[in-house]
Amino acid sequence: MAKISANYETIFIVNPTLTEENTAEVVAKFRTLIEANATIGKVDEWGKRRLAYAIEDLNEGYYVHVTFESKPDFPAELDRVYKITDGIMRSIIVCLD
């Protein structure tokens, strides 16, 4: 039997060289995308943190953690949008179930 919905969490890292306004726009874009396709449980903006290793010669990133419940096909679409969005350095989506 196929899953109807599942719990997920995602963390994405925004480029710290963006202005505060542009960073807020990127976070709002993904919050809106997730709200349109899933039920958001919690959104934590961790802010700027040091990276474990340099990415594109940057040592910091702006971290955002989101938990949500959605149908199993949505995380693939979310990952696709992460990959084509300027300003996203890294992202990960994990199924909690």
mmCIF file with all atom_site columns, C-alpha atoms in Angstrom:
data_model
loop_
_atom_site.group_PDB
_atom_site.id
_atom_site.type_symbol
_atom_site.label_atom_id
_atom_site.label_alt_id
_atom_site.label_comp_id
_atom_site.label_asym_id
_atom_site.label_entity_id
_atom_site.label_seq_id
_atom_site.pdbx_PDB_ins_code
_atom_site.Cartn_x
_atom_site.Cartn_y
_atom_site.Cartn_z
_atom_site.occupancy
_atom_site.B_iso_or_equiv
_atom_site.pdbx_formal_charge
_atom_site.auth_seq_id
_atom_site.auth_comp_id
_atom_site.auth_asym_id
_atom_site.auth_atom_id
_atom_site.pdbx_PDB_model_num
ATOM 1  C CA . MET A 1 1  ? 0.000  0.000  0.000  1.00 0.00 ? 1  MET A CA 1
ATOM 2  C CA . ALA A 1 2  ? 1.414  3.405  -0.987 1.00 0.00 ? 2  ALA A CA 1
ATOM 3  C CA . LYS A 1 3  ? 1.975  6.110  1.574  1.00 0.00 ? 3  LYS A CA 1
ATOM 4  C CA . ILE A 1 4  ? -0.557 8.924  1.543  1.00 0.00 ? 4  ILE A CA 1
ATOM 5  C CA . SER A 1 5  ? 1.678  11.349 3.429  1.00 0.00 ? 5  SER A CA 1
ATOM 6  C CA . ALA A 1 6  ? 4.898  11.330 5.410  1.00 0.00 ? 6  ALA A CA 1
ATOM 7  C CA . ASN A 1 7  ? 6.859  13.558 7.770  1.00 0.00 ? 7  ASN A CA 1
ATOM 8  C CA . TYR A 1 8  ? 9.985  15.243 6.432  1.00 0.00 ? 8  TYR A CA 1
ATOM 9  C CA . GLU A 1 9  ? 12.592 17.713 7.521  1.00 0.00 ? 9  GLU A CA 1
ATOM 10 C CA . THR A 1 10 ? 14.759 19.891 5.351  1.00 0.00 ? 10 THR A CA 1
ATOM 11 C CA . ILE A 1 11 ? 17.739 22.116 5.992  1.00 0.00 ? 11 ILE A CA 1
ATOM 12 C CA . PHE A 1 12 ? 18.940 24.585 3.420  1.00 0.00 ? 12 PHE A CA 1
ATOM 13 C CA . ILE A 1 13 ? 21.909 26.934 3.531  1.00 0.00 ? 13 ILE A CA 1
ATOM 14 C CA . VAL A 1 14 ? 21.594 30.386 1.974  1.00 0.00 ? 14 VAL A CA 1
ATOM 15 C CA . ASN A 1 15 ? 24.638 32.232 0.655  1.00 0.00 ? 15 ASN A CA 1
ATOM 16 C CA . PRO A 1 16 ? 25.749 34.679 3.407  1.00 0.00 ? 16 PRO A CA 1
ATOM 17 C CA . THR A 1 17 ? 26.875 37.314 0.894  1.00 0.00 ? 17 THR A CA 1
ATOM 18 C CA . LEU A 1 18 ? 23.238 38.093 0.079  1.00 0.00 ? 18 LEU A CA 1
ATOM 19 C CA . THR A 1 19 ? 21.733 41.145 1.768  1.00 0.00 ? 19 THR A CA 1
ATOM 20 C CA . GLU A 1 20 ? 19.366 40.598 4.687  1.00 0.00 ? 20 GLU A CA 1
ATOM 21 C CA . GLU A 1 21 ? 16.486 41.533 2.400  1.00 0.00 ? 21 GLU A CA 1
ATOM 22 C CA . ASN A 1 22 ? 17.492 39.009 -0.287 1.00 0.00 ? 22 ASN A CA 1
ATOM 23 C CA . THR A 1 23 ? 18.027 36.306 2.342  1.00 0.00 ? 23 THR A CA 1
ATOM 24 C CA . ALA A 1 24 ? 14.543 36.954 3.725  1.00 0.00 ? 24 ALA A CA 1
ATOM 25 C CA . GLU A 1 25 ? 13.116 36.711 0.183  1.00 0.00 ? 25 GLU A CA 1
ATOM 26 C CA . VAL A 1 26 ? 14.764 33.306 -0.389 1.00 0.00 ? 26 VAL A CA 1
ATOM 27 C CA . VAL A 1 27 ? 13.498 31.987 2.960  1.00 0.00 ? 27 VAL A CA 1
ATOM 28 C CA . ALA A 1 28 ? 9.997  33.335 2.244  1.00 0.00 ? 28 ALA A CA 1
ATOM 29 C CA . LYS A 1 29 ? 10.041 31.744 -1.231 1.00 0.00 ? 29 LYS A CA 1
ATOM 30 C CA . PHE A 1 30 ? 10.677 28.274 0.187  1.00 0.00 ? 30 PHE A CA 1
ATOM 31 C CA . ARG A 1 31 ? 8.303  28.749 3.103  1.00 0.00 ? 31 ARG A CA 1
ATOM 32 C CA . THR A 1 32 ? 5.541  29.665 0.625  1.00 0.00 ? 32 THR A CA 1
ATOM 33 C CA . LEU A 1 33 ? 6.412  26.718 -1.632 1.00 0.00 ? 33 LEU A CA 1
ATOM 34 C CA . ILE A 1 34 ? 6.285  24.278 1.268  1.00 0.00 ? 34 ILE A CA 1
ATOM 35 C CA . GLU A 1 35 ? 3.046  25.774 2.646  1.00 0.00 ? 35 GLU A CA 1
ATOM 36 C CA . ALA A 1 36 ? 1.408  25.420 -0.776 1.00 0.00 ? 36 ALA A CA 1
ATOM 37 C CA . ASN A 1 37 ? 2.267  21.713 -1.027 1.00 0.00 ? 37 ASN A CA 1
ATOM 38 C CA . ALA A 1 38 ? 2.536  20.501 2.573  1.00 0.00 ? 38 ALA A CA 1
ATOM 39 C CA . THR A 1 39 ? 1.632  21.137 6.186  1.00 0.00 ? 39 THR A CA 1
ATOM 40 C CA . ILE A 1 40 ? 4.469  22.958 7.958  1.00 0.00 ? 40 ILE A CA 1
ATOM 41 C CA . GLY A 1 41 ? 5.290  21.770 11.448 1.00 0.00 ? 41 GLY A CA 1
ATOM 42 C CA . LYS A 1 42 ? 8.093  24.112 12.449 1.00 0.00 ? 42 LYS A CA 1
ATOM 43 C CA . VAL A 1 43 ? 10.408 26.670 10.832 1.00 0.00 ? 43 VAL A CA 1
ATOM 44 C CA . ASP A 1 44 ? 13.687 27.508 12.587 1.00 0.00 ? 44 ASP A CA 1
ATOM 45 C CA . GLU A 1 45 ? 16.007 30.126 11.167 1.00 0.00 ? 45 GLU A CA 1
ATOM 46 C CA . TRP A 1 46 ? 19.328 29.294 12.772 1.00 0.00 ? 46 TRP A CA 1
ATOM 47 C CA . GLY A 1 47 ? 21.027 32.297 11.198 1.00 0.00 ? 47 GLY A CA 1
ATOM 48 C CA . LYS A 1 48 ? 24.658 32.533 10.135 1.00 0.00 ? 48 LYS A CA 1
ATOM 49 C CA . ARG A 1 49 ? 26.789 29.620 11.231 1.00 0.00 ? 49 ARG A CA 1
ATOM 50 C CA . ARG A 1 50 ? 30.264 28.432 10.409 1.00 0.00 ? 50 ARG A CA 1
ATOM 51 C CA . LEU A 1 51 ? 30.408 25.674 7.784  1.00 0.00 ? 51 LEU A CA 1
ATOM 52 C CA . ALA A 1 52 ? 32.260 22.421 8.442  1.00 0.00 ? 52 ALA A CA 1
ATOM 53 C CA . TYR A 1 53 ? 34.228 23.046 5.238  1.00 0.00 ? 53 TYR A CA 1
ATOM 54 C CA . ALA A 1 54 ? 34.491 25.898 2.747  1.00 0.00 ? 54 ALA A CA 1
ATOM 55 C CA . ILE A 1 55 ? 31.909 25.985 -0.039 1.00 0.00 ? 55 ILE A CA 1
ATOM 56 C CA . GLU A 1 56 ? 32.721 28.282 -2.956 1.00 0.00 ? 56 GLU A CA 1
ATOM 57 C CA . ASP A 1 57 ? 35.443 29.901 -0.765 1.00 0.00 ? 57 ASP A CA 1
ATOM 58 C CA . LEU A 1 58 ? 32.857 30.803 1.899  1.00 0.00 ? 58 LEU A CA 1
ATOM 59 C CA . ASN A 1 59 ? 33.174 29.693 5.519  1.00 0.00 ? 59 ASN A CA 1
ATOM 60 C CA . GLU A 1 60 ? 29.694 30.742 6.696  1.00 0.00 ? 60 GLU A CA 1
ATOM 61 C CA . GLY A 1 61 ? 26.115 30.129 5.633  1.00 0.00 ? 61 GLY A CA 1
ATOM 62 C CA . TYR A 1 62 ? 22.606 31.141 6.722  1.00 0.00 ? 62 TYR A CA 1
ATOM 63 C CA . TYR A 1 63 ? 20.858 27.973 7.943  1.00 0.00 ? 63 TYR A CA 1
ATOM 64 C CA . VAL A 1 64 ? 17.091 27.314 7.852  1.00 0.00 ? 64 VAL A CA 1
ATOM 65 C CA . HIS A 1 65 ? 15.450 24.146 9.237  1.00 0.00 ? 65 HIS A CA 1
ATOM 66 C CA . VAL A 1 66 ? 11.852 23.206 8.324  1.00 0.00 ? 66 VAL A CA 1
ATOM 67 C CA . THR A 1 67 ? 9.721  20.211 9.321  1.00 0.00 ? 67 THR A CA 1
ATOM 68 C CA . PHE A 1 68 ? 6.663  19.376 7.254  1.00 0.00 ? 68 PHE A CA 1
ATOM 69 C CA . GLU A 1 69 ? 4.189  16.667 6.284  1.00 0.00 ? 69 GLU A CA 1
ATOM 70 C CA . SER A 1 70 ? 3.488  16.065 2.600  1.00 0.00 ? 70 SER A CA 1
ATOM 71 C CA . LYS A 1 71 ? 2.772  13.521 -0.082 1.00 0.00 ? 71 LYS A CA 1
ATOM 72 C CA . PRO A 1 72 ? 5.829  11.464 -1.111 1.00 0.00 ? 72 PRO A CA 1
ATOM 73 C CA . ASP A 1 73 ? 6.222  13.170 -4.504 1.00 0.00 ? 73 ASP A CA 1
ATOM 74 C CA . PHE A 1 74 ? 6.706  16.715 -3.137 1.00 0.00 ? 74 PHE A CA 1
ATOM 75 C CA . PRO A 1 75 ? 10.277 16.350 -1.752 1.00 0.00 ? 75 PRO A CA 1
ATOM 76 C CA . ALA A 1 76 ? 11.600 15.616 -5.265 1.00 0.00 ? 76 ALA A CA 1
ATOM 77 C CA . GLU A 1 77 ? 10.032 18.848 -6.536 1.00 0.00 ? 77 GLU A CA 1
ATOM 78 C CA . LEU A 1 78 ? 11.395 20.786 -3.554 1.00 0.00 ? 78 LEU A CA 1
ATOM 79 C CA . ASP A 1 79 ? 14.883 19.416 -4.229 1.00 0.00 ? 79 ASP A CA 1
ATOM 80 C CA . ARG A 1 80 ? 14.615 20.429 -7.892 1.00 0.00 ? 80 ARG A CA 1
ATOM 81 C CA . VAL A 1 81 ? 13.711 23.992 -6.913 1.00 0.00 ? 81 VAL A CA 1
ATOM 82 C CA . TYR A 1 82 ? 16.604 24.110 -4.412 1.00 0.00 ? 82 TYR A CA 1
ATOM 83 C CA . LYS A 1 83 ? 19.024 23.175 -7.181 1.00 0.00 ? 83 LYS A CA 1
ATOM 84 C CA . ILE A 1 84 ? 17.873 25.890 -9.608 1.00 0.00 ? 84 ILE A CA 1
ATOM 85 C CA . THR A 1 85 ? 17.612 28.730 -7.073 1.00 0.00 ? 85 THR A CA 1
ATOM 86 C CA . ASP A 1 86 ? 20.462 31.214 -6.901 1.00 0.00 ? 86 ASP A CA 1
ATOM 87 C CA . GLY A 1 87 ? 21.610 31.776 -3.349 1.00 0.00 ? 87 GLY A CA 1
ATOM 88 C CA . ILE A 1 88 ? 21.118 28.204 -2.110 1.00 0.00 ? 88 ILE A CA 1
ATOM 89 C CA . MET A 1 89 ? 24.512 26.716 -1.270 1.00 0.00 ? 89 MET A CA 1
ATOM 90 C CA . ARG A 1 90 ? 23.409 23.291 0.004  1.00 0.00 ? 90 ARG A CA 1
ATOM 91 C CA . SER A 1 91 ? 20.217 21.513 0.971  1.00 0.00 ? 91 SER A CA 1
ATOM 92 C CA . ILE A 1 92 ? 19.025 18.182 2.306  1.00 0.00 ? 92 ILE A CA 1
ATOM 93 C CA . ILE A 1 93 ? 15.594 16.603 2.700  1.00 0.00 ? 93 ILE A CA 1
ATOM 94 C CA . VAL A 1 94 ? 15.100 13.637 5.061  1.00 0.00 ? 94 VAL A CA 1
ATOM 95 C CA . CYS A 1 95 ? 12.032 11.451 5.575  1.00 0.00 ? 95 CYS A CA 1
ATOM 96 C CA . LEU A 1 96 ? 11.378 11.069 9.309  1.00 0.00 ? 96 LEU A CA 1
ATOM 97 C CA . ASP A 1 97 ? 9.009  8.087  9.061  1.00 0.00 ? 97 ASP A CA 1
#
